[in-house]
Tab-separated table of C-alpha atoms and ligand atoms in Angstrom:
chain	number	residue	atom	x	y	z
A	1	MET	CA	1.577	18.472	72.034
A	2	ASN	CA	1.408	22.110	71.173
A	3	ASN	CA	4.274	23.546	73.255
A	4	LYS	CA	7.067	24.592	70.742
A	5	GLN	CA	9.556	23.849	73.613
A	6	LYS	CA	8.537	20.324	73.865
A	7	ILE	CA	8.400	19.568	70.163
A	8	TYR	CA	11.969	21.213	69.798
A	9	ASP	CA	12.914	18.802	72.777
A	10	THR	CA	11.655	15.887	71.255
A	11	LEU	CA	13.106	16.624	67.838
A	12	LEU	CA	16.504	16.827	69.474
A	13	GLU	CA	15.993	13.372	70.534
A	14	LEU	CA	14.982	12.098	67.011
A	15	VAL	CA	17.519	14.229	64.973
A	16	LYS	CA	21.167	15.355	65.581
A	17	LYS	CA	21.462	18.657	67.484
A	18	ASP	CA	22.972	20.741	64.704
A	19	ASN	CA	20.259	19.655	62.390
A	20	VAL	CA	17.218	20.940	64.190
A	21	LYS	CA	16.590	24.718	63.686
A	22	VAL	CA	13.539	26.903	64.961
A	23	ASP	CA	12.152	29.732	63.263
A	24	GLU	CA	14.271	29.192	59.971
A	25	LEU	CA	13.778	31.764	57.120
A	26	LEU	CA	12.773	30.019	54.268
A	27	LYS	CA	13.761	32.518	51.738
A	28	ASN	CA	17.388	31.235	52.081
A	29	HIS	CA	16.418	27.734	50.917
A	30	LEU	CA	14.141	28.571	47.969
A	31	TYR	CA	15.282	29.523	44.366
A	32	THR	CA	12.770	32.416	44.330
A	33	LYS	CA	14.452	33.913	47.664
A	34	LEU	CA	11.031	34.503	48.985
A	35	GLY	CA	9.145	33.271	51.687
A	36	GLY	CA	8.421	33.531	55.604
A	37	ARG	CA	9.711	31.317	58.407
A	38	ALA	CA	9.098	27.833	59.344
A	39	ASP	CA	8.449	26.752	62.996
A	40	PHE	CA	10.989	23.761	62.767
A	41	PHE	CA	13.343	22.991	59.870
A	42	ILE	CA	15.429	19.716	60.103
A	43	THR	CA	17.946	18.251	57.857
A	44	PRO	CA	18.224	14.233	58.738
A	45	THR	CA	21.338	12.395	57.869
A	46	SER	CA	19.711	9.003	57.881
A	47	PHE	CA	16.360	7.624	56.602
A	48	GLU	CA	15.625	6.192	60.218
A	49	GLU	CA	15.830	9.824	61.386
A	50	ILE	CA	13.071	10.633	58.829
A	51	GLN	CA	11.096	7.477	59.974
A	52	LYS	CA	11.229	8.586	63.547
A	53	VAL	CA	10.032	11.906	62.786
A	54	VAL	CA	7.131	10.938	60.662
A	55	LYS	CA	5.874	8.724	63.496
A	56	PHE	CA	6.293	11.461	66.052
A	57	SER	CA	4.306	13.946	63.728
A	58	ASN	CA	1.493	11.386	63.281
A	59	GLU	CA	1.124	10.690	66.920
A	60	GLU	CA	1.228	14.462	67.985
A	61	ASN	CA	-0.784	15.555	64.807
A	62	ILE	CA	1.871	17.916	63.826
A	63	PRO	CA	1.993	18.977	59.931
A	64	PHE	CA	5.305	18.402	58.279
A	65	MET	CA	6.420	18.758	54.659
A	66	LEU	CA	9.311	17.810	52.281
A	67	LEU	CA	11.850	20.443	50.825
A	68	GLY	CA	14.019	19.544	48.026
A	69	ASN	CA	15.879	22.180	46.463
A	70	GLY	CA	13.183	24.711	46.669
A	71	SER	CA	13.017	25.235	42.918
A	72	ASN	CA	9.397	24.852	42.239
A	73	LEU	CA	7.985	26.408	45.433
A	74	ILE	CA	6.519	29.746	46.564
A	75	ILE	CA	6.114	29.952	50.313
A	76	LYS	CA	4.117	32.750	51.363
A	77	ASP	CA	5.551	35.598	53.707
A	78	GLY	CA	3.629	34.136	56.840
A	79	GLY	CA	5.553	30.949	56.590
A	80	ILE	CA	4.903	27.262	57.504
A	81	ARG	CA	3.420	25.952	60.595
A	82	GLY	CA	4.852	22.594	61.696
A	83	ILE	CA	8.215	21.031	60.393
A	84	ILE	CA	10.002	21.086	57.161
A	85	ILE	CA	12.162	18.341	56.375
A	86	SER	CA	15.076	19.000	54.096
A	87	LEU	CA	16.715	16.204	52.491
A	88	LYS	CA	19.700	17.744	51.422
A	89	GLN	CA	22.183	15.779	53.347
A	90	LEU	CA	20.953	12.539	51.868
A	91	ASN	CA	22.491	12.798	48.569
A	92	ASP	CA	24.539	9.628	47.728
A	93	ILE	CA	24.668	8.573	43.876
A	94	SER	CA	26.022	4.993	42.769
A	95	THR	CA	26.054	2.971	40.023
A	96	ASP	CA	24.864	-0.710	39.560
A	97	GLY	CA	25.509	-2.147	36.257
A	98	THR	CA	23.269	-0.016	33.780
A	99	THR	CA	21.258	1.541	36.598
A	100	VAL	CA	22.088	4.933	38.424
A	101	VAL	CA	20.835	4.536	42.167
A	102	ALA	CA	20.346	8.240	43.723
A	103	GLN	CA	19.142	9.251	47.121
A	104	SER	CA	16.369	11.734	47.078
A	105	GLY	CA	18.358	14.651	48.265
A	106	ALA	CA	20.796	14.365	45.479
A	107	ARG	CA	20.601	16.998	42.755
A	108	ILE	CA	19.142	15.510	39.499
A	109	ILE	CA	21.902	17.627	37.613
A	110	ASP	CA	24.459	15.544	39.461
A	111	ALA	CA	22.744	12.099	38.813
A	112	SER	CA	22.814	13.356	35.163
A	113	TYR	CA	26.579	14.169	35.217
A	114	HIS	CA	27.122	10.950	37.168
A	115	ALA	CA	25.584	8.983	34.423
A	116	LEU	CA	27.758	10.762	31.865
A	117	ASN	CA	30.739	9.837	33.738
A	118	GLU	CA	29.644	6.165	33.849
A	119	LYS	CA	28.731	6.257	29.956
A	120	LEU	CA	24.942	5.781	30.432
A	121	SER	CA	22.384	7.520	28.513
A	122	GLY	CA	19.132	8.597	29.399
A	123	LEU	CA	19.386	11.368	32.023
A	124	GLU	CA	20.781	14.037	29.753
A	125	PHE	CA	17.358	16.046	29.674
A	126	ALA	CA	17.925	16.756	33.264
A	127	CYS	CA	21.399	18.127	33.287
A	128	GLY	CA	19.943	21.740	33.874
A	129	ILE	CA	17.012	21.009	35.983
A	130	PRO	CA	17.999	22.720	39.469
A	131	GLY	CA	15.971	20.288	41.640
A	132	THR	CA	16.521	17.048	43.825
A	133	VAL	CA	15.909	13.619	42.886
A	134	GLY	CA	12.923	13.642	45.245
A	135	GLY	CA	11.521	16.785	43.790
A	136	ALA	CA	11.839	15.460	40.441
A	137	LEU	CA	10.024	12.438	40.853
A	138	TYR	CA	7.215	14.559	42.597
A	139	MET	CA	6.914	16.680	39.617
A	140	ASN	CA	7.887	13.888	36.896
A	141	ALA	CA	10.317	16.701	36.147
A	142	GLY	CA	11.153	16.847	32.091
A	143	ALA	CA	12.792	19.006	29.464
A	144	TYR	CA	13.705	18.825	25.796
A	145	GLY	CA	11.659	15.860	25.224
A	146	GLY	CA	12.598	13.793	28.046
A	147	GLU	CA	11.057	13.040	31.455
A	148	ILE	CA	11.573	11.210	34.502
A	149	LYS	CA	8.904	8.905	33.701
A	150	ASP	CA	11.176	7.463	30.743
A	151	VAL	CA	13.826	6.415	32.905
A	152	LEU	CA	12.504	5.511	36.322
A	153	ASP	CA	12.732	1.827	37.284
A	154	TYR	CA	11.653	2.071	40.744
A	155	ALA	CA	11.768	4.137	43.985
A	156	TYR	CA	12.096	3.462	47.843
A	157	VAL	CA	9.517	5.937	50.040
A	158	ILE	CA	8.668	6.007	53.392
A	159	ASP	CA	4.829	5.916	53.259
A	160	LYS	CA	2.223	7.836	55.476
A	161	HIS	CA	2.653	5.032	58.033
A	162	GLY	CA	6.582	5.730	58.306
A	163	GLU	CA	7.314	2.302	56.473
A	164	LEU	CA	9.867	1.886	54.013
A	165	VAL	CA	7.983	0.804	50.583
A	166	LYS	CA	9.198	-0.145	47.220
A	167	ARG	CA	7.195	1.751	44.462
A	168	LEU	CA	7.470	0.628	40.969
A	169	ALA	CA	7.521	3.763	38.421
A	170	SER	CA	4.253	2.385	37.101
A	171	ASP	CA	2.794	2.704	40.693
A	172	LEU	CA	3.696	6.523	40.736
A	173	GLU	CA	1.117	7.734	38.213
A	174	LEU	CA	3.759	9.851	36.507
A	175	ASP	CA	2.175	12.141	34.100
A	176	TYR	CA	2.996	15.532	32.643
A	177	ARG	CA	4.569	17.607	35.667
A	178	THR	CA	2.810	15.265	38.343
A	179	SER	CA	2.728	12.121	40.120
A	180	ASN	CA	0.526	10.581	42.958
A	181	ILE	CA	3.545	11.180	45.499
A	182	GLU	CA	1.756	14.166	47.277
A	183	LYS	CA	-1.957	12.404	47.225
A	184	ASN	CA	-0.375	9.055	49.055
A	185	LYS	CA	1.756	11.229	51.367
A	186	ASP	CA	4.892	9.373	50.360
A	187	ILE	CA	8.394	10.631	51.103
A	188	VAL	CA	10.835	9.779	48.329
A	189	ILE	CA	13.900	8.120	49.795
A	190	GLU	CA	15.812	6.510	46.591
A	191	ALA	CA	15.344	6.339	43.134
A	192	THR	CA	16.637	3.844	40.598
A	193	PHE	CA	17.054	4.995	37.080
A	194	SER	CA	17.307	2.340	34.015
A	195	LEU	CA	19.886	3.693	31.623
A	196	LYS	CA	21.593	2.546	28.418
A	197	PRO	CA	25.242	2.169	27.601
A	198	ALA	CA	26.630	4.892	25.276
A	199	LYS	CA	29.509	6.882	24.172
A	200	TYR	CA	30.812	9.472	26.664
A	201	GLU	CA	31.280	11.850	23.674
A	202	ASP	CA	27.817	11.117	22.520
A	203	ILE	CA	26.074	11.898	25.689
A	204	LYS	CA	28.236	14.999	26.367
A	205	GLU	CA	27.355	16.538	23.044
A	206	VAL	CA	23.571	16.425	23.874
A	207	MET	CA	24.014	17.758	27.254
A	208	ASP	CA	26.230	20.763	25.964
A	209	ASP	CA	23.710	21.508	23.414
A	210	LEU	CA	20.958	21.573	25.955
A	211	THR	CA	22.951	23.599	28.408
A	212	TYR	CA	23.622	26.055	25.743
A	213	LYS	CA	19.985	26.345	24.848
A	214	ARG	CA	19.020	26.699	28.391
A	215	GLU	CA	21.754	29.392	29.163
A	216	SER	CA	20.622	31.467	25.862
A	217	LYS	CA	16.885	31.111	26.580
A	218	GLN	CA	16.351	31.557	30.231
A	219	PRO	CA	17.081	34.393	32.676
A	220	LEU	CA	19.227	32.390	34.912
A	221	GLU	CA	20.812	35.455	36.453
A	222	TYR	CA	17.598	36.198	38.426
A	223	PRO	CA	16.007	34.415	41.307
A	224	SER	CA	13.030	32.613	39.597
A	225	CYS	CA	10.975	29.105	39.963
A	226	GLY	CA	11.539	28.199	36.479
A	227	SER	CA	8.507	27.911	34.355
A	228	VAL	CA	5.634	29.365	36.533
A	229	PHE	CA	2.855	27.719	34.316
A	230	LYS	CA	2.042	24.060	32.617
A	231	ARG	CA	1.849	24.018	28.899
A	232	PRO	CA	-1.791	24.257	28.217
A	233	PRO	CA	-2.897	21.661	25.512
A	234	GLY	CA	-2.501	23.102	21.976
A	235	TYR	CA	-0.698	26.159	23.229
A	236	PHE	CA	2.697	27.412	24.717
A	237	ALA	CA	2.227	29.151	27.862
A	238	GLY	CA	5.416	31.647	27.095
A	239	LYS	CA	3.776	32.434	23.625
A	240	LEU	CA	0.430	33.429	25.213
A	241	ILE	CA	2.120	35.499	27.731
A	242	GLN	CA	4.245	37.143	25.010
A	243	ASP	CA	1.465	37.817	22.610
A	244	SER	CA	-0.413	39.433	25.781
A	245	GLN	CA	2.286	41.881	25.890
A	246	LEU	CA	3.191	41.083	29.588
A	247	GLN	CA	6.888	40.777	29.166
A	248	GLY	CA	8.425	43.228	31.484
A	249	ALA	CA	5.071	43.802	33.486
A	250	THR	CA	6.180	43.926	37.100
A	251	ILE	CA	4.206	44.100	40.460
A	252	GLY	CA	6.620	45.344	43.103
A	253	GLY	CA	9.848	43.701	42.683
A	254	ALA	CA	8.601	40.855	40.634
A	255	GLU	CA	8.785	40.789	36.722
A	256	VAL	CA	7.529	38.761	33.939
A	257	SER	CA	10.943	38.001	32.446
A	258	THR	CA	12.009	39.904	29.370
A	259	LYS	CA	14.234	36.879	28.486
A	260	HIS	CA	11.633	34.051	28.649
A	261	ALA	CA	7.935	35.165	29.136
A	262	GLY	CA	7.295	31.641	30.905
A	263	PHE	CA	9.384	32.830	34.018
A	264	ILE	CA	8.779	35.621	36.655
A	265	VAL	CA	11.955	36.743	38.406
A	266	ASN	CA	12.343	38.161	41.550
A	267	LYS	CA	14.273	41.390	40.030
A	268	ASN	CA	14.138	43.529	43.070
A	269	ASN	CA	13.485	42.329	46.538
A	270	ALA	CA	9.834	41.080	45.778
A	271	THR	CA	7.470	39.860	48.426
A	272	THR	CA	5.800	36.479	47.924
A	273	SER	CA	2.512	38.727	47.607
A	274	ASP	CA	4.076	40.747	44.716
A	275	TYR	CA	4.865	37.518	43.036
A	276	ILE	CA	1.544	35.675	43.493
A	277	SER	CA	-0.398	38.843	42.376
A	278	LEU	CA	1.834	38.964	39.093
A	279	ILE	CA	1.018	35.472	38.507
A	280	GLU	CA	-2.946	36.107	38.923
A	281	HIS	CA	-2.441	39.142	36.762
A	282	VAL	CA	-0.641	37.126	33.830
A	283	GLN	CA	-3.522	34.251	34.262
A	284	LYS	CA	-6.390	36.867	34.025
A	285	THR	CA	-4.835	38.710	31.166
A	286	VAL	CA	-4.284	35.483	29.229
A	287	LYS	CA	-7.848	34.264	30.035
A	288	GLU	CA	-9.297	37.730	28.855
A	289	LYS	CA	-7.143	37.745	25.597
A	290	PHE	CA	-7.210	34.095	24.346
A	291	GLY	CA	-9.799	32.355	26.618
A	292	VAL	CA	-6.985	29.814	27.978
A	293	ASP	CA	-6.696	29.031	31.694
A	294	LEU	CA	-3.002	28.836	32.523
A	295	GLU	CA	-2.631	26.085	35.271
A	296	ARG	CA	0.407	26.971	37.600
A	297	GLU	CA	3.373	24.175	37.516
A	298	VAL	CA	4.911	26.089	40.549
A	299	ARG	CA	3.483	24.979	44.035
A	300	ILE	CA	2.486	27.979	46.252
A	301	ILE	CA	2.062	27.084	49.972
A	302	GLY	CA	2.043	28.286	53.435
A	303	GLU	CA	0.395	31.248	55.319
A	304	ASP	CA	-0.401	34.777	54.645
A	305	LEU	CA	1.070	37.572	56.755
A	306	PRO	CA	-1.370	38.552	59.421
A	307	SER	CA	-3.156	41.710	58.390
B	1	FAD	C1	15.507	28.179	36.611
B	1	FAD	C2	14.862	26.907	36.847
B	1	FAD	C3	14.647	26.059	35.605
B	1	FAD	C4	13.687	24.908	35.659
B	1	FAD	N1	13.796	24.140	34.583
B	1	FAD	C5	12.899	23.119	34.619
B	1	FAD	C6	12.920	22.137	33.714
B	1	FAD	O1	13.266	22.422	32.537
B	1	FAD	N2	11.942	21.105	33.868
B	1	FAD	C7	11.076	20.750	34.918
B	1	FAD	O2	10.515	19.839	34.996
B	1	FAD	N3	11.478	21.721	35.851
B	1	FAD	C8	12.214	22.922	35.872
B	1	FAD	N4	12.140	23.598	36.888
B	1	FAD	C9	11.431	23.318	38.249
B	1	FAD	C10	11.904	22.519	39.275
B	1	FAD	O3	13.388	22.542	39.098
B	1	FAD	C11	11.545	21.057	39.127
B	1	FAD	O4	10.222	20.996	39.570
B	1	FAD	C12	12.103	20.161	40.284
B	1	FAD	O5	11.809	18.791	39.925
B	1	FAD	C13	11.708	20.745	41.757
B	1	FAD	O6	12.762	19.824	42.662
B	1	FAD	P1	12.812	20.586	43.996
B	1	FAD	O7	13.940	19.403	44.625
B	1	FAD	O8	13.438	21.607	43.832
B	1	FAD	O9	11.672	20.428	44.722
B	1	FAD	P2	11.165	21.484	45.605
B	1	FAD	O10	10.682	22.822	45.131
B	1	FAD	O11	12.005	21.555	47.015
B	1	FAD	O12	9.625	20.617	46.092
B	1	FAD	C14	8.833	20.160	45.008
B	1	FAD	C15	7.582	19.614	45.589
B	1	FAD	O13	8.218	18.177	45.820
B	1	FAD	C16	8.140	17.827	47.154
B	1	FAD	N5	9.171	17.095	47.473
B	1	FAD	C17	10.555	17.464	47.357
B	1	FAD	N6	11.169	16.148	47.731
B	1	FAD	C18	10.555	15.435	47.986
B	1	FAD	C19	10.636	13.948	48.456
B	1	FAD	N7	11.965	13.592	48.504
B	1	FAD	N8	9.677	13.211	48.449
B	1	FAD	C20	8.312	13.563	48.414
B	1	FAD	N9	8.054	15.134	48.116
B	1	FAD	C21	9.253	15.750	47.866
B	1	FAD	C22	8.022	19.206	47.945
B	1	FAD	O14	7.124	18.813	49.259
B	1	FAD	C23	7.174	19.969	47.080
B	1	FAD	O15	5.769	19.713	47.009
B	1	FAD	C24	13.058	24.633	36.779
B	1	FAD	C25	13.270	25.568	37.960
B	1	FAD	C26	14.193	26.496	37.934
B	1	FAD	C27	14.273	27.463	39.139
C-alpha cells in the first residue's frame, strides 16, 4: 500500500482520529528543535492501538519508529518516511510494594520524583534525565554513577510480530548507553523498577545535589541533545574537546557549548546539517589531536533534503 491517503484512512481506523497527523514537523517534538517532517505521526492512547499499528505496518511493509521525548535524537532536514509512534500519552506511574511501575511514555524524571514521594531509593540518578521511560531503557540511560541497569527488574514489550512479551532486565543486554531493544525491534510498553525503602530527606538530598550539579554545569538554556558523544575508554569526551580548543566553535547556528564541551547547542536557528557538520568537525579534530575516536551517543536518523 503506497497511497498516502489509503494509509491515512487505515490509521484512522486503528487510532483515535485526533491522534493521527500527516506531514508533522518533527522539530516541534525534539530537544534540539531540529528536523524535517514525518509522513505520519500518531500518538496512541492504548497498547492495543500500538499492536494494531505494528501489525498493519508489517503487513503493508511501511516503516515505523518510536519516539519518546526526542532528547537523544537528531532527525535530518528531509524528515522521516513512514510512521512515527509517539508514546507520550501512555504515561501512568504506580507503586507496588517496593517497585515502581511506569508506562513507557512517562518521563523518567517523573518516575524518579514518584519514587521520592513513595520513599523509595534507586532512581535518584535519573532526576534530571529528560527522556521517557522507554527511551531510558533503550539507551540504558545513566548519570552520576547510576544507570537503568541497576534498578530495572523487567519490562513488557511489543515484539516485532506485534505480541506482548515480558523481558527480564538480563534479557535486554543493557550496557553503557546501549541495549538490544533496537536489534530485536522491541517496543517498550512498561517497566518495573526494583527499589529500596529509604528516608524521604535522604533521597531528596541526593536529588537536590545532582540537580545543582546539572544546572551549574550544563547549558540547559539552549536546545541540545545532551552529551553528543559516549565516554571513550580511558578518557572524557568533554575534556578531549576542551583540550582541542573547540569550545565556542560554530557551524551555522550550531555551537560547541562554552559551558560544557560535551554538548552542542542549537544557538541560532541551526539546521540539522549545521549540527551534523559540527559533530563531524569535532570528531575529526579530536582524532587528529589525540588519536581518539569519539563515538556518538546521540542517534542521527531520517533523510537529507533533496539537493
Ligand atoms: C539536556 C540533556 C541532558 C541529558 N542528560 C543525560 C544523562 O545525564 N544521561 C543519559 O543517559 N542521557 C542524557 N540525555 C540523553 C537522553 O535524555 C537519554 O538518552 C534518554 O534516555 C532518551 O530518552 P527519550 O525518551 O528522549 O528518547 P528519544 O530521543 O525519543 O529516542 C531515543 C531512541 O529510543 C527509541 N525509543 C524511545 N522510546 C522507545 C520505546 N518505548 N520502545 C522502543 N524504543 C524506544 C527511539 O526510537 C530512539 O531510537 C540528556 C539529554 C539532554 C537533552
